Coordinates of C-alpha atoms in Angstrom, one line a residue:
M983 CA 78.1 121.6 106.2
S984 CA 79.0 124.3 108.6
T985 CA 80.3 123.4 111.8
R986 CA 81.5 124.5 115.1
K987 CA 78.2 126.1 116.2
S988 CA 79.0 126.9 119.5
A989 CA 82.7 128.1 118.8
E990 CA 84.3 130.3 116.2
R991 CA 84.5 130.0 112.5
R992 CA 88.1 129.4 111.3
S993 CA 88.5 131.2 108.2
D994 CA 91.6 128.7 106.4
P995 CA 91.3 128.4 103.0
Q996 CA 92.8 124.9 103.0
L997 CA 91.0 122.3 105.3
R998 CA 93.6 121.0 108.1
V999 CA 94.7 117.8 108.3
S1000 CA 95.9 117.0 111.6
L1001 CA 97.4 113.5 113.4
S1002 CA 95.6 111.8 116.3
T1003 CA 98.1 110.2 119.1
S1004 CA 96.5 106.9 118.5
S1005 CA 98.0 106.7 115.1
V1006 CA 101.8 106.1 116.1
Y1007 CA 100.5 103.3 119.5
P1008 CA 102.7 101.7 120.7
G1009 CA 104.3 104.9 120.6
S1010 CA 104.0 107.8 122.8
T1011 CA 101.8 111.1 123.1
A1012 CA 105.1 112.9 122.8
S1013 CA 105.9 111.0 120.0
G1014 CA 102.5 111.4 118.3
F1015 CA 103.5 115.5 118.6
E1016 CA 107.1 115.0 117.1
A1017 CA 106.1 113.1 114.7
A1018 CA 103.0 115.3 113.5
A1019 CA 105.5 118.1 113.7
R1020 CA 108.5 116.3 111.6
L1021 CA 106.2 115.3 108.9
G1022 CA 104.2 118.4 108.1
Y1023 CA 100.9 117.5 109.6
D1024 CA 99.1 121.1 110.9
G1025 CA 98.0 119.6 114.1
V1026 CA 97.4 117.1 116.7
E1027 CA 94.6 114.9 118.2
V1028 CA 95.0 114.0 121.3
M1029 CA 93.7 110.2 122.5
V1030 CA 93.4 110.7 126.1
G1031 CA 94.0 107.0 127.4
I1032 CA 96.4 105.0 129.4
D1033 CA 99.9 107.1 128.5
D1034 CA 99.9 109.7 131.6
V1035 CA 101.0 112.5 129.4
S1036 CA 98.0 112.0 127.2
T1037 CA 95.7 113.7 130.2
D1038 CA 98.1 116.4 131.6
A1039 CA 96.6 119.9 129.6
V1040 CA 99.9 121.3 130.8
A1041 CA 102.3 118.4 129.8
C1042 CA 100.2 118.3 126.5
S1043 CA 99.8 122.1 126.1
A1044 CA 104.2 122.2 126.4
L1045 CA 104.5 119.7 123.7
S1046 CA 102.4 121.7 121.4
E1047 CA 104.5 124.9 122.1
F1048 CA 107.7 122.6 121.8
H1049 CA 106.7 121.1 118.2
G1050 CA 105.2 124.4 117.1
V1051 CA 101.8 122.3 116.2
P1052 CA 98.6 123.4 117.8
I1053 CA 96.0 120.8 119.4
V1054 CA 92.8 120.5 117.8
S1055 CA 90.8 118.1 119.4
I1056 CA 90.3 115.9 122.3
H1057 CA 89.6 112.4 122.5
A1058 CA 87.7 112.0 125.1
P1059 CA 89.0 108.1 127.2
T1060 CA 85.5 106.4 126.6
L1061 CA 87.2 103.4 124.8
L1062 CA 86.9 99.8 127.0
L1063 CA 90.7 100.1 127.3
T1064 CA 90.0 103.6 128.9
Q1065 CA 87.1 102.8 131.4
R1066 CA 89.2 103.6 134.2
V1067 CA 91.3 106.6 133.2
W1068 CA 90.0 109.4 135.1
G1069 CA 87.4 107.7 137.3
T1070 CA 84.9 106.0 136.6
D1071 CA 82.0 108.9 136.1
P1072 CA 81.4 108.5 132.4
W1073 CA 79.9 112.2 132.5
G1074 CA 83.0 113.4 135.1
K1075 CA 85.4 111.9 131.9
L1076 CA 83.1 114.2 129.6
H1077 CA 83.7 117.4 131.6
R1078 CA 87.2 117.0 132.4
S1079 CA 87.8 116.4 128.7
A1080 CA 86.2 120.1 127.7
E1081 CA 88.2 121.6 130.4
M1082 CA 91.2 120.4 129.1
A1083 CA 90.0 121.1 125.5
H1084 CA 89.8 124.9 127.1
A1085 CA 93.2 124.7 128.6
T1086 CA 94.7 123.4 125.7
G1087 CA 92.9 125.6 122.9
A1088 CA 91.2 122.9 121.3
S1089 CA 87.8 123.2 120.2
V1090 CA 86.3 119.7 119.7
V1091 CA 85.7 116.9 122.2
V1092 CA 85.5 113.6 120.5
V1093 CA 83.2 111.2 122.0
H1094 CA 81.6 107.6 122.1
P1095 CA 77.9 106.8 122.2
P1096 CA 77.4 104.6 126.0
F1097 CA 78.1 101.1 126.0
R1098 CA 74.5 99.3 126.2
W1099 CA 75.8 98.4 130.2
Q1100 CA 76.1 101.9 131.1
R1101 CA 72.5 102.4 130.8
D1102 CA 71.9 105.3 133.3
Y1103 CA 74.2 107.5 131.4
A1104 CA 72.8 106.3 127.9
K1105 CA 69.3 107.4 129.4
G1106 CA 69.8 111.1 129.1
F1107 CA 73.0 110.9 126.7
V1108 CA 71.6 113.1 123.8
E1109 CA 70.2 115.7 125.7
G1110 CA 73.5 115.3 128.3
I1111 CA 75.9 116.1 125.2
A1112 CA 73.7 119.3 124.7
D1113 CA 73.8 120.5 127.9
L1114 CA 77.7 120.0 128.1
E1115 CA 78.3 122.0 125.1
A1116 CA 76.2 124.7 126.4
E1117 CA 77.9 124.6 129.8
H1118 CA 81.6 124.4 128.6
G1119 CA 81.6 126.1 124.9
V1120 CA 83.0 123.6 123.1
V1121 CA 81.8 121.1 120.4
F1122 CA 81.3 117.7 121.5
A1123 CA 81.2 115.8 118.0
V1124 CA 79.4 111.6 118.9
E1125 CA 81.7 109.5 116.9
N1126 CA 79.8 106.4 114.8
M1127 CA 80.5 102.9 116.0
Y1128 CA 79.7 99.5 114.6
P1129 CA 78.2 96.7 116.1
W1130 CA 80.4 94.0 117.4
R1131 CA 80.2 90.4 115.1
T1132 CA 81.9 87.0 116.5
G1133 CA 81.0 84.4 113.4
K1134 CA 77.3 84.7 112.7
R1135 CA 76.3 86.5 115.7
E1136 CA 75.7 90.6 115.9
F1137 CA 76.1 92.0 119.2
H1138 CA 74.4 96.0 119.3
A1139 CA 76.9 97.4 121.9
Y1140 CA 75.8 101.1 121.8
L1141 CA 73.1 103.3 123.3
P1142 CA 71.0 104.9 121.8
D1143 CA 72.7 103.3 118.6
W1144 CA 76.0 103.2 117.1
N1145 CA 75.2 105.4 114.3
P1146 CA 74.6 108.7 115.4
V1147 CA 72.9 109.8 112.2
D1148 CA 69.3 109.6 113.3
E1149 CA 70.0 111.2 116.8
E1150 CA 69.3 114.5 117.6
Y1151 CA 73.2 115.6 118.2
A1152 CA 74.3 118.8 116.8
H1153 CA 77.8 117.9 116.2
V1154 CA 78.7 114.0 114.9
T1155 CA 82.2 112.8 114.1
L1156 CA 82.6 110.7 111.0
D1157 CA 85.3 107.9 111.2
L1158 CA 85.4 105.8 108.0
S1159 CA 86.8 102.5 109.7
H1160 CA 84.0 102.3 111.6
S1161 CA 81.6 103.0 108.6
A1162 CA 83.4 100.0 107.0
T1163 CA 83.0 98.2 110.1
A1164 CA 79.1 98.6 110.2
G1165 CA 78.6 98.4 106.5
D1166 CA 77.5 102.0 106.6
D1167 CA 78.2 104.1 103.6
P1168 CA 80.1 107.5 104.8
V1169 CA 79.6 109.4 101.8
A1170 CA 75.7 109.1 102.4
M1171 CA 76.4 109.8 106.1
A1172 CA 77.8 112.8 105.2
R1173 CA 75.0 114.0 102.6
T1174 CA 72.3 113.3 105.9
L1175 CA 74.0 115.4 108.3
G1176 CA 74.9 117.8 106.6
S1177 CA 75.9 120.9 108.7
R1178 CA 76.0 118.5 111.8
L1179 CA 78.9 116.9 110.1
A1180 CA 81.6 118.4 112.7
H1181 CA 85.0 116.2 112.6
V1182 CA 86.3 113.6 110.3
H1183 CA 88.8 110.7 111.6
L1184 CA 90.3 109.9 108.5
A1185 CA 91.0 105.9 107.5
D1186 CA 89.9 102.9 105.5
G1187 CA 88.5 99.4 105.8
A1188 CA 87.7 96.4 103.9
G1189 CA 84.7 95.4 106.3
S1190 CA 86.4 93.5 108.7
P1191 CA 84.8 92.7 112.0
K1192 CA 87.5 94.0 113.1
D1193 CA 88.3 97.9 113.3
E1194 CA 91.1 98.3 111.0
H1195 CA 91.9 101.6 110.7
M1196 CA 93.6 101.2 107.5
V1197 CA 95.8 103.8 105.4
P1198 CA 93.4 105.4 103.5
G1199 CA 93.1 104.3 100.0
R1200 CA 94.2 100.6 101.0
G1201 CA 90.7 99.5 101.5
T1202 CA 87.4 99.6 100.3
Q1203 CA 85.9 102.7 101.7
P1204 CA 84.8 105.6 99.4
C1205 CA 87.6 108.1 101.2
A1206 CA 88.4 109.8 98.1
E1207 CA 85.0 110.6 97.0
F1208 CA 84.2 111.4 100.5
L1209 CA 87.0 113.8 101.1
E1210 CA 85.8 115.6 97.9
L1211 CA 82.3 116.1 99.2
V1212 CA 83.4 117.6 102.2
A1213 CA 86.1 119.9 100.6
D1214 CA 82.9 121.3 98.6
S1215 CA 80.9 122.0 101.0
D1216 CA 81.3 124.3 103.7
F1217 CA 82.9 122.4 106.1
D1218 CA 85.1 123.9 108.4
G1219 CA 86.4 121.2 110.8
E1220 CA 88.9 119.1 111.5
I1221 CA 90.0 116.1 109.3
V1222 CA 91.9 113.9 111.5
V1223 CA 94.2 110.6 110.1
E1224 CA 93.7 108.2 113.0
I1225 CA 95.5 104.9 111.7
N1226 CA 96.4 101.8 113.1
T1227 CA 100.3 101.1 112.8
R1228 CA 100.7 98.9 115.1
K1229 CA 102.3 96.5 112.9
A1230 CA 105.2 98.5 111.1
S1231 CA 108.2 96.4 111.1
D1232 CA 110.1 99.9 112.3
T1233 CA 109.9 103.3 112.5
A1234 CA 110.2 103.7 109.0
E1235 CA 107.4 101.9 107.7
R1236 CA 105.3 103.7 110.6
E1237 CA 106.5 106.8 108.8
A1238 CA 105.7 105.7 105.5
D1239 CA 102.3 105.0 106.4
L1240 CA 101.7 108.8 107.8
L1241 CA 103.0 110.1 105.3
E1242 CA 100.5 108.5 102.7
A1243 CA 97.6 108.9 104.5
L1244 CA 98.8 112.8 105.0
A1245 CA 99.3 113.2 100.9
F1246 CA 96.0 111.0 100.8
A1247 CA 94.3 113.8 102.5
R1248 CA 95.9 116.4 101.1
L1249 CA 95.4 115.9 97.8
H1250 CA 91.5 114.6 97.8
A1251 CA 90.7 117.3 100.6
A1252 CA 92.0 120.2 98.6
R1253 CA 89.3 123.0 97.9
R1254 CA 89.2 124.1 94.3
P1255 CA 88.7 127.7 93.7

């Protein structure tokens, strides 16, 4: 699973485990950097969102330097809650994400597929992502999503599909919480993707219609098997912990969850001699 076709390969003997700043929400982007450094994560993925610091490459670079943790990836503001961050032009958001990646030293931009109502954006999305990679020299890893469900009804909210495996993307992000919600098998997806698997969002889920982002090992996803498969391959991308700690009663409980997720990743993603 060799990745980063448009970027330099890393030579790290072990896979890095980084922390998404969304994992400390409702904490700030700054608190995400602080937690990553103090708890022993190898890097940070910046979730560009409503926190002004997350949209500022200079501020994020300063946090990275101060805490001594690199920024490994930028998550473009393509969520429902971030539809107006950096304007409303979806292609403009992706260009700005690539510029932020260059400015901060990140090599990956994570992007969601278009919403169904973004028809003009969706028409040339697969080709447009390839053009962006060629223009900016940054990996754009399209993330797997899931159908929206209410009761017995199912709504396919993404185009060309919530599952990027069968689309002609050069690079894909696999999110194990999203695969749980979709009812997809992440191990089978990883095998099918092969060298196109460029980035991992590590979490867990129990198959609820809600996107759960549980601590890995607490749900029903084959998180351990998935990480072992990735570690035994020539995958050289990033493993990013992206869990939901909003219900934590205090800082100690949140940090316990972040440490548990880190320990799980270190154990199962360790490369064998």
